[in-house]
PDB file of C-alpha atoms in Angstrom:
ATOM      1  CA  MET Z 232     -15.568   6.047   7.672  1.00 94.00           C
ATOM      2  CA  SER Z 233     -15.154   6.316   3.792  1.00 97.00           C
ATOM      3  CA  VAL Z 234     -12.200   4.927   2.138  1.00 98.00           C
ATOM      4  CA  VAL Z 235     -10.955   5.270  -1.470  1.00 98.00           C
ATOM      5  CA  VAL Z 236      -9.071   2.545  -3.035  1.00 98.00           C
ATOM      6  CA  PHE Z 237      -7.078   3.471  -6.220  1.00 98.00           C
ATOM      7  CA  GLY Z 238      -6.053  -0.102  -8.276  1.00 98.00           C
ATOM      8  CA  ALA Z 239      -8.881  -1.556  -6.801  1.00 98.00           C
ATOM      9  CA  ALA Z 240      -8.853  -4.563  -9.105  1.00 97.00           C
ATOM     10  CA  GLY Z 241      -4.967  -5.514  -8.234  1.00 96.00           C
ATOM     11  CA  THR Z 242      -4.102  -8.497  -6.231  1.00 96.00           C
ATOM     12  CA  GLY Z 243      -3.676  -6.296  -3.086  1.00 97.00           C
ATOM     13  CA  GLY Z 244      -5.961  -3.713  -4.001  1.00 98.00           C
ATOM     14  CA  GLN Z 245      -8.921  -6.410  -4.201  1.00 97.00           C
ATOM     15  CA  ARG Z 246      -8.270  -7.844  -0.676  1.00 98.00           C
ATOM     16  CA  ILE Z 247      -7.936  -4.260   0.819  1.00 98.00           C
ATOM     17  CA  VAL Z 248     -11.200  -3.887  -0.282  1.00 98.00           C
ATOM     18  CA  ALA Z 249     -12.905  -7.156   0.797  1.00 98.00           C
ATOM     19  CA  GLU Z 250     -11.134  -6.167   4.325  1.00 98.00           C
ATOM     20  CA  ALA Z 251     -12.389  -3.016   4.544  1.00 98.00           C
ATOM     21  CA  VAL Z 252     -15.923  -3.847   3.339  1.00 98.00           C
ATOM     22  CA  SER Z 253     -15.928  -6.955   6.066  1.00 97.00           C
ATOM     23  CA  ARG Z 254     -15.396  -3.957   8.570  1.00 96.00           C
ATOM     24  CA  GLY Z 255     -18.091  -2.012   7.948  1.00 96.00           C
ATOM     25  CA  LEU Z 256     -16.217   0.829   6.215  1.00 98.00           C
ATOM     26  CA  THR Z 257     -17.743   2.608   3.132  1.00 97.00           C
ATOM     27  CA  VAL Z 258     -15.272   1.646   0.279  1.00 98.00           C
ATOM     28  CA  VAL Z 259     -15.044   3.158  -3.322  1.00 98.00           C
ATOM     29  CA  PRO Z 260     -13.285   0.892  -5.535  1.00 98.00           C
ATOM     30  CA  VAL Z 261     -11.384   2.665  -8.284  1.00 98.00           C
ATOM     31  CA  VAL Z 262     -10.254   1.374 -11.248  1.00 98.00           C
ATOM     32  CA  ARG Z 263      -9.041   2.843 -14.670  1.00 96.00           C
ATOM     33  CA  ASP Z 264     -11.168   0.728 -16.960  1.00 96.00           C
ATOM     34  CA  THR Z 265     -14.650   0.019 -15.502  1.00 97.00           C
ATOM     35  CA  THR Z 266     -15.350  -2.443 -18.515  1.00 96.00           C
ATOM     36  CA  ARG Z 267     -12.523  -4.754 -17.692  1.00 96.00           C
ATOM     37  CA  HIS Z 268     -13.139  -4.854 -13.992  1.00 97.00           C
ATOM     38  CA  PRO Z 269     -16.770  -3.896 -13.458  1.00 97.00           C
ATOM     39  CA  ARG Z 270     -17.057  -5.076  -9.410  1.00 97.00           C
ATOM     40  CA  VAL Z 271     -14.557  -5.534  -6.930  1.00 96.00           C
ATOM     41  CA  ALA Z 272     -15.555  -7.461  -3.528  1.00 94.00           C
ATOM     42  CA  GLY Z 273     -18.824  -7.337  -4.448  1.00 94.00           C
ATOM     43  CA  LEU Z 274     -19.300  -3.427  -5.120  1.00 97.00           C
ATOM     44  CA  ALA Z 275     -19.389  -1.559  -8.314  1.00 97.00           C
ATOM     45  CA  THR Z 276     -16.153   0.127  -9.435  1.00 98.00           C
ATOM     46  CA  VAL Z 277     -15.791   3.702  -9.983  1.00 98.00           C
ATOM     47  CA  ARG Z 278     -13.472   5.014 -12.875  1.00 97.00           C
ATOM     48  CA  GLY Z 279     -10.596   7.042 -11.770  1.00 97.00           C
ATOM     49  CA  ASP Z 280      -6.661   7.678 -12.122  1.00 97.00           C
ATOM     50  CA  ALA Z 281      -4.506   8.081  -9.400  1.00 98.00           C
ATOM     51  CA  THR Z 282      -2.186  10.048 -11.152  1.00 97.00           C
ATOM     52  CA  ASP Z 283      -5.100  12.491 -12.483  1.00 97.00           C
ATOM     53  CA  PRO Z 284      -5.256  15.770 -10.134  1.00 97.00           C
ATOM     54  CA  GLN Z 285      -9.144  16.459 -11.335  1.00 96.00           C
ATOM     55  CA  SER Z 286     -10.175  12.835 -10.993  1.00 95.00           C
ATOM     56  CA  VAL Z 287      -8.556  12.375  -7.737  1.00 98.00           C
ATOM     57  CA  SER Z 288      -9.920  15.477  -6.099  1.00 97.00           C
ATOM     58  CA  ALA Z 289     -13.423  14.597  -7.052  1.00 97.00           C
ATOM     59  CA  LEU Z 290     -12.995  11.015  -5.866  1.00 97.00           C
ATOM     60  CA  LEU Z 291     -11.577  12.258  -2.576  1.00 97.00           C
ATOM     61  CA  ALA Z 292     -14.164  14.475  -1.578  1.00 95.00           C
ATOM     62  CA  GLY Z 293     -15.573  13.579   1.591  1.00 91.00           C
ATOM     63  CA  ALA Z 294     -13.580  10.534   2.173  1.00 97.00           C
ATOM     64  CA  ASP Z 295     -11.740   9.934   5.438  1.00 97.00           C
ATOM     65  CA  ALA Z 296      -8.811   7.932   3.798  1.00 98.00           C
ATOM     66  CA  ALA Z 297      -6.906   7.042   0.406  1.00 98.00           C
ATOM     67  CA  VAL Z 298      -5.389   3.689  -0.758  1.00 98.00           C
ATOM     68  CA  ILE Z 299      -2.624   3.792  -3.268  1.00 98.00           C
ATOM     69  CA  ALA Z 300      -2.269   0.401  -4.451  1.00 98.00           C
ATOM     70  CA  VAL Z 301      -1.526   0.673  -7.903  1.00 98.00           C
ATOM     71  CA  GLY Z 302       1.220  -1.274 -10.230  1.00 95.00           C
ATOM     72  CA  GLU Z 303       3.270   1.543 -11.772  1.00 96.00           C
ATOM     73  CA  SER Z 304       3.703   5.376 -11.328  1.00 97.00           C
ATOM     74  CA  TRP Z 305       4.183   5.141  -7.504  1.00 97.00           C
ATOM     75  CA  THR Z 306       5.869   8.363  -7.064  1.00 98.00           C
ATOM     76  CA  GLU Z 307       3.420  10.331  -9.364  1.00 98.00           C
ATOM     77  CA  ALA Z 308       0.419   8.694  -7.669  1.00 98.00           C
ATOM     78  CA  ALA Z 309       1.666   9.844  -4.272  1.00 98.00           C
ATOM     79  CA  ARG Z 310       2.161  13.499  -5.199  1.00 97.00           C
ATOM     80  CA  THR Z 311      -1.158  13.473  -6.918  1.00 98.00           C
ATOM     81  CA  VAL Z 312      -3.367  11.874  -4.011  1.00 98.00           C
ATOM     82  CA  LEU Z 313      -1.314  13.978  -0.961  1.00 97.00           C
ATOM     83  CA  THR Z 314      -1.940  16.977  -2.992  1.00 96.00           C
ATOM     84  CA  ALA Z 315      -5.436  16.292  -3.149  1.00 96.00           C
ATOM     85  CA  ALA Z 316      -5.554  14.931   0.386  1.00 96.00           C
ATOM     86  CA  ALA Z 317      -4.700  18.350   1.858  1.00 93.00           C
ATOM     87  CA  GLY Z 318      -4.134  17.062   5.205  1.00 93.00           C
ATOM     88  CA  ARG Z 319      -7.855  16.177   5.624  1.00 95.00           C
ATOM     89  CA  VAL Z 320      -7.671  12.576   4.108  1.00 97.00           C
ATOM     90  CA  TYR Z 321      -5.083   9.898   5.276  1.00 98.00           C
ATOM     91  CA  VAL Z 322      -3.228   8.428   2.533  1.00 98.00           C
ATOM     92  CA  LEU Z 323      -1.789   5.089   2.935  1.00 98.00           C
ATOM     93  CA  HIS Z 324       0.604   3.669   0.213  1.00 98.00           C
ATOM     94  CA  MET Z 325       0.988  -0.182  -0.507  1.00 98.00           C
ATOM     95  CA  GLY Z 326       4.799   0.008  -0.680  1.00 97.00           C
ATOM     96  CA  GLY Z 327       7.713  -2.004  -1.946  1.00 96.00           C
ATOM     97  CA  GLY Z 328       9.447  -4.880   0.158  1.00 96.00           C
ATOM     98  CA  ALA Z 329      12.305  -4.096  -1.817  1.00 97.00           C
ATOM     99  CA  THR Z 330      12.650  -0.872   0.096  1.00 97.00           C
ATOM    100  CA  LEU Z 331      13.176  -2.442   3.363  1.00 97.00           C
ATOM    101  CA  THR Z 332      16.859  -2.768   4.763  1.00 96.00           C
ATOM    102  CA  LEU Z 333      19.551  -4.803   6.377  1.00 95.00           C
ATOM    103  CA  PRO Z 334      20.840  -4.059   9.494  1.00 93.00           C
ATOM    104  CA  ASP Z 335      23.688  -1.927   7.768  1.00 94.00           C
ATOM    105  CA  GLY Z 336      21.052   0.389   6.246  1.00 94.00           C
ATOM    106  CA  THR Z 337      21.525  -1.226   2.870  1.00 95.00           C
ATOM    107  CA  ALA Z 338      18.202  -1.555   0.926  1.00 96.00           C
ATOM    108  CA  PHE Z 339      17.337  -4.683  -0.534  1.00 96.00           C
ATOM    109  CA  VAL Z 340      17.057  -3.422  -4.021  1.00 96.00           C
ATOM    110  CA  ASP Z 341      20.684  -2.072  -3.668  1.00 95.00           C
ATOM    111  CA  LEU Z 342      21.860  -5.488  -3.061  1.00 95.00           C
ATOM    112  CA  PRO Z 343      24.198  -7.129  -5.747  1.00 93.00           C
ATOM    113  CA  GLY Z 344      22.423  -9.457  -7.989  1.00 91.00           C
ATOM    114  CA  PHE Z 345      19.064  -8.103  -7.253  1.00 94.00           C
ATOM    115  CA  PRO Z 346      16.765  -9.638  -9.815  1.00 93.00           C
ATOM    116  CA  ALA Z 347      16.639  -7.557 -12.780  1.00 93.00           C
ATOM    117  CA  GLU Z 348      13.238  -8.059 -13.732  1.00 93.00           C
ATOM    118  CA  TYR Z 349      12.156  -6.458 -10.443  1.00 94.00           C
ATOM    119  CA  LEU Z 350      14.261  -3.334 -10.696  1.00 95.00           C
ATOM    120  CA  VAL Z 351      11.901  -1.038 -12.105  1.00 95.00           C
ATOM    121  CA  PRO Z 352       9.115  -1.399  -9.537  1.00 96.00           C
ATOM    122  CA  ALA Z 353      11.658  -1.661  -6.787  1.00 96.00           C
ATOM    123  CA  ARG Z 354      13.301   1.695  -7.928  1.00 96.00           C
ATOM    124  CA  GLY Z 355       9.786   3.218  -8.409  1.00 97.00           C
ATOM    125  CA  GLN Z 356       8.617   2.249  -5.064  1.00 98.00           C
ATOM    126  CA  ALA Z 357      11.790   3.396  -3.568  1.00 97.00           C
ATOM    127  CA  GLU Z 358      11.088   7.166  -5.043  1.00 97.00           C
ATOM    128  CA  ALA Z 359       7.869   6.765  -3.772  1.00 98.00           C
ATOM    129  CA  LEU Z 360       8.691   6.221  -0.334  1.00 98.00           C
ATOM    130  CA  ALA Z 361      11.658   8.930  -0.692  1.00 97.00           C
ATOM    131  CA  PHE Z 362       8.926  11.576  -1.531  1.00 97.00           C
ATOM    132  CA  TYR Z 363       6.613  10.745   1.202  1.00 97.00           C
ATOM    133  CA  ARG Z 364       9.800  11.368   3.617  1.00 97.00           C
ATOM    134  CA  ALA Z 365      10.384  14.196   2.247  1.00 96.00           C
ATOM    135  CA  HIS Z 366       7.160  15.327   2.125  1.00 93.00           C
ATOM    136  CA  GLY Z 367       7.067  15.066   6.236  1.00 90.00           C
ATOM    137  CA  GLY Z 368       3.783  15.755   7.861  1.00 91.00           C
ATOM    138  CA  SER Z 369       1.710  12.913   9.496  1.00 93.00           C
ATOM    139  CA  ASP Z 370      -1.330  12.459   6.468  1.00 95.00           C
ATOM    140  CA  TRP Z 371       0.293   9.444   5.344  1.00 98.00           C
ATOM    141  CA  THR Z 372       1.801   5.980   5.703  1.00 98.00           C
ATOM    142  CA  TYR Z 373       3.681   3.609   3.691  1.00 98.00           C
ATOM    143  CA  LEU Z 374       3.349  -0.119   4.429  1.00 98.00           C
ATOM    144  CA  SER Z 375       5.957  -2.290   3.017  1.00 98.00           C
ATOM    145  CA  PRO Z 376       5.232  -6.313   2.467  1.00 98.00           C
ATOM    146  CA  PRO Z 377       8.286  -8.710   3.334  1.00 97.00           C
ATOM    147  CA  PRO Z 378      10.769  -8.433   0.390  1.00 94.00           C
ATOM    148  CA  VAL Z 379      10.536 -12.074  -1.279  1.00 91.00           C
ATOM    149  CA  ASP Z 380       7.917 -14.354   0.116  1.00 93.00           C
ATOM    150  CA  PHE Z 381       4.422 -12.215  -0.196  1.00 96.00           C
ATOM    151  CA  ALA Z 382       1.620 -13.918  -1.800  1.00 96.00           C
ATOM    152  CA  PRO Z 383      -2.028 -14.885  -1.718  1.00 97.00           C
ATOM    153  CA  GLY Z 384      -2.867 -17.136   1.256  1.00 97.00           C
ATOM    154  CA  ASP Z 385      -5.081 -17.251   3.920  1.00 96.00           C
ATOM    155  CA  ARG Z 386      -6.486 -14.508   6.520  1.00 98.00           C
ATOM    156  CA  THR Z 387      -5.313 -15.390  10.171  1.00 97.00           C
ATOM    157  CA  GLY Z 388      -5.878 -11.681  11.102  1.00 97.00           C
ATOM    158  CA  ASP Z 389      -2.371 -12.185  13.138  1.00 96.00           C
ATOM    159  CA  TYR Z 390       0.698 -10.138  12.264  1.00 97.00           C
ATOM    160  CA  ARG Z 391       3.535  -8.436  13.672  1.00 97.00           C
ATOM    161  CA  THR Z 392       5.224  -4.720  12.963  1.00 98.00           C
ATOM    162  CA  GLY Z 393       8.363  -3.398  12.242  1.00 97.00           C
ATOM    163  CA  ASP Z 394       9.981  -0.078  10.947  1.00 96.00           C
ATOM    164  CA  ASP Z 395      12.641  -0.393   8.340  1.00 96.00           C
ATOM    165  CA  GLN Z 396      13.711  -4.179   8.490  1.00 97.00           C
ATOM    166  CA  PRO Z 397      11.642  -7.146   7.574  1.00 97.00           C
ATOM    167  CA  VAL Z 398       9.778  -9.009  10.558  1.00 97.00           C
ATOM    168  CA  THR Z 399      10.979 -12.213  10.727  1.00 94.00           C
ATOM    169  CA  ASP Z 400       9.297 -15.441  12.411  1.00 91.00           C
ATOM    170  CA  GLY Z 401      10.973 -17.851  14.425  1.00 87.00           C
ATOM    171  CA  ASP Z 402      13.011 -19.396  11.642  1.00 88.00           C
ATOM    172  CA  GLY Z 403      14.115 -16.465  10.472  1.00 89.00           C
ATOM    173  CA  ASN Z 404      11.339 -16.200   7.421  1.00 93.00           C
ATOM    174  CA  ALA Z 405       9.845 -12.614   6.568  1.00 96.00           C
ATOM    175  CA  ARG Z 406       6.190 -13.799   5.074  1.00 96.00           C
ATOM    176  CA  ILE Z 407       3.271 -12.613   5.001  1.00 97.00           C
ATOM    177  CA  SER Z 408       0.015 -13.311   3.257  1.00 98.00           C
ATOM    178  CA  TYR Z 409      -2.115 -10.378   1.076  1.00 98.00           C
ATOM    179  CA  GLU Z 410      -4.863 -11.001   3.188  1.00 98.00           C
ATOM    180  CA  ASP Z 411      -3.486 -10.229   6.551  1.00 98.00           C
ATOM    181  CA  TYR Z 412      -1.543  -7.538   4.609  1.00 98.00           C
ATOM    182  CA  ALA Z 413      -4.895  -6.037   3.907  1.00 98.00           C
ATOM    183  CA  VAL Z 414      -5.609  -6.862   7.722  1.00 98.00           C
ATOM    184  CA  ALA Z 415      -2.876  -4.615   8.898  1.00 98.00           C
ATOM    185  CA  LEU Z 416      -3.639  -1.839   6.561  1.00 98.00           C
ATOM    186  CA  VAL Z 417      -7.251  -1.773   7.338  1.00 98.00           C
ATOM    187  CA  ASP Z 418      -6.069  -1.569  11.184  1.00 98.00           C
ATOM    188  CA  GLU Z 419      -3.913   1.634  10.438  1.00 98.00           C
ATOM    189  CA  ILE Z 420      -7.061   3.236   8.292  1.00 97.00           C
ATOM    190  CA  THR Z 421      -8.524   3.051  11.525  1.00 95.00           C
ATOM    191  CA  LYS Z 422      -6.200   3.511  14.046  1.00 96.00           C
ATOM    192  CA  ARG Z 423      -3.161   5.657  12.161  1.00 96.00           C
ATOM    193  CA  ALA Z 424      -0.641   4.035  14.564  1.00 97.00           C
ATOM    194  CA  HIS Z 425       2.263   4.396  12.053  1.00 97.00           C
ATOM    195  CA  ALA Z 426       1.151   8.228  10.589  1.00 97.00           C
ATOM    196  CA  GLY Z 427       4.173   9.888   9.125  1.00 97.00           C
ATOM    197  CA  ARG Z 428       6.469   6.930   8.420  1.00 97.00           C
ATOM    198  CA  ARG Z 429       6.848   3.940   6.726  1.00 98.00           C
ATOM    199  CA  PHE Z 430       6.338   0.588   8.629  1.00 98.00           C
ATOM    200  CA  THR Z 431       6.104  -3.275   7.602  1.00 98.00           C
ATOM    201  CA  VAL Z 432       4.308  -6.404   8.788  1.00 98.00           C
ATOM    202  CA  GLY Z 433       4.957  -9.865   8.965  1.00 97.00           C
ATOM    203  CA  TYR Z 434       4.283 -13.130  10.635  1.00 96.00           C
TER     204      TYR Z 434
END
């Protein structure tokens, strides 16, 4: 199975590449500047841009899955990659935790007092999620981490899944490491258990 990872040099992208490689998948790590990021998880990087239709079309030729783990222009990347995927390539989007909701349906990004410094990426990821949902189909999934406690840590291989509300542990905390988030995302590449919808993970 061949997987193209856009944003491969980011905190999440690096771990997704490493996890996919450890499973024996063929991975193409894509970055915008190969001089700054010549290698990721031992692999030579490939220059590309998730918002450039020509670049994306060339990179997806022969691919089975594409991961969007970019740090900006989320909706444009989603539109460009989904269009190039044309139903042939499964698109997995590293989404935002602030798009998750409370039991009453209120998204965390819409709560009073949401930190102003995170509003731009949170709104951008919310727009991307709305785009996927409007697109319909079953050729994508959007994976949200917990809204707050999401940081590099240990790879345990354990996680639980949910839909639109955070997955909490026995103490009521919603958390997961980047490493176990990558485990869940690569599991989704191979199993397609959440095709056509958003899901989330936590311990």
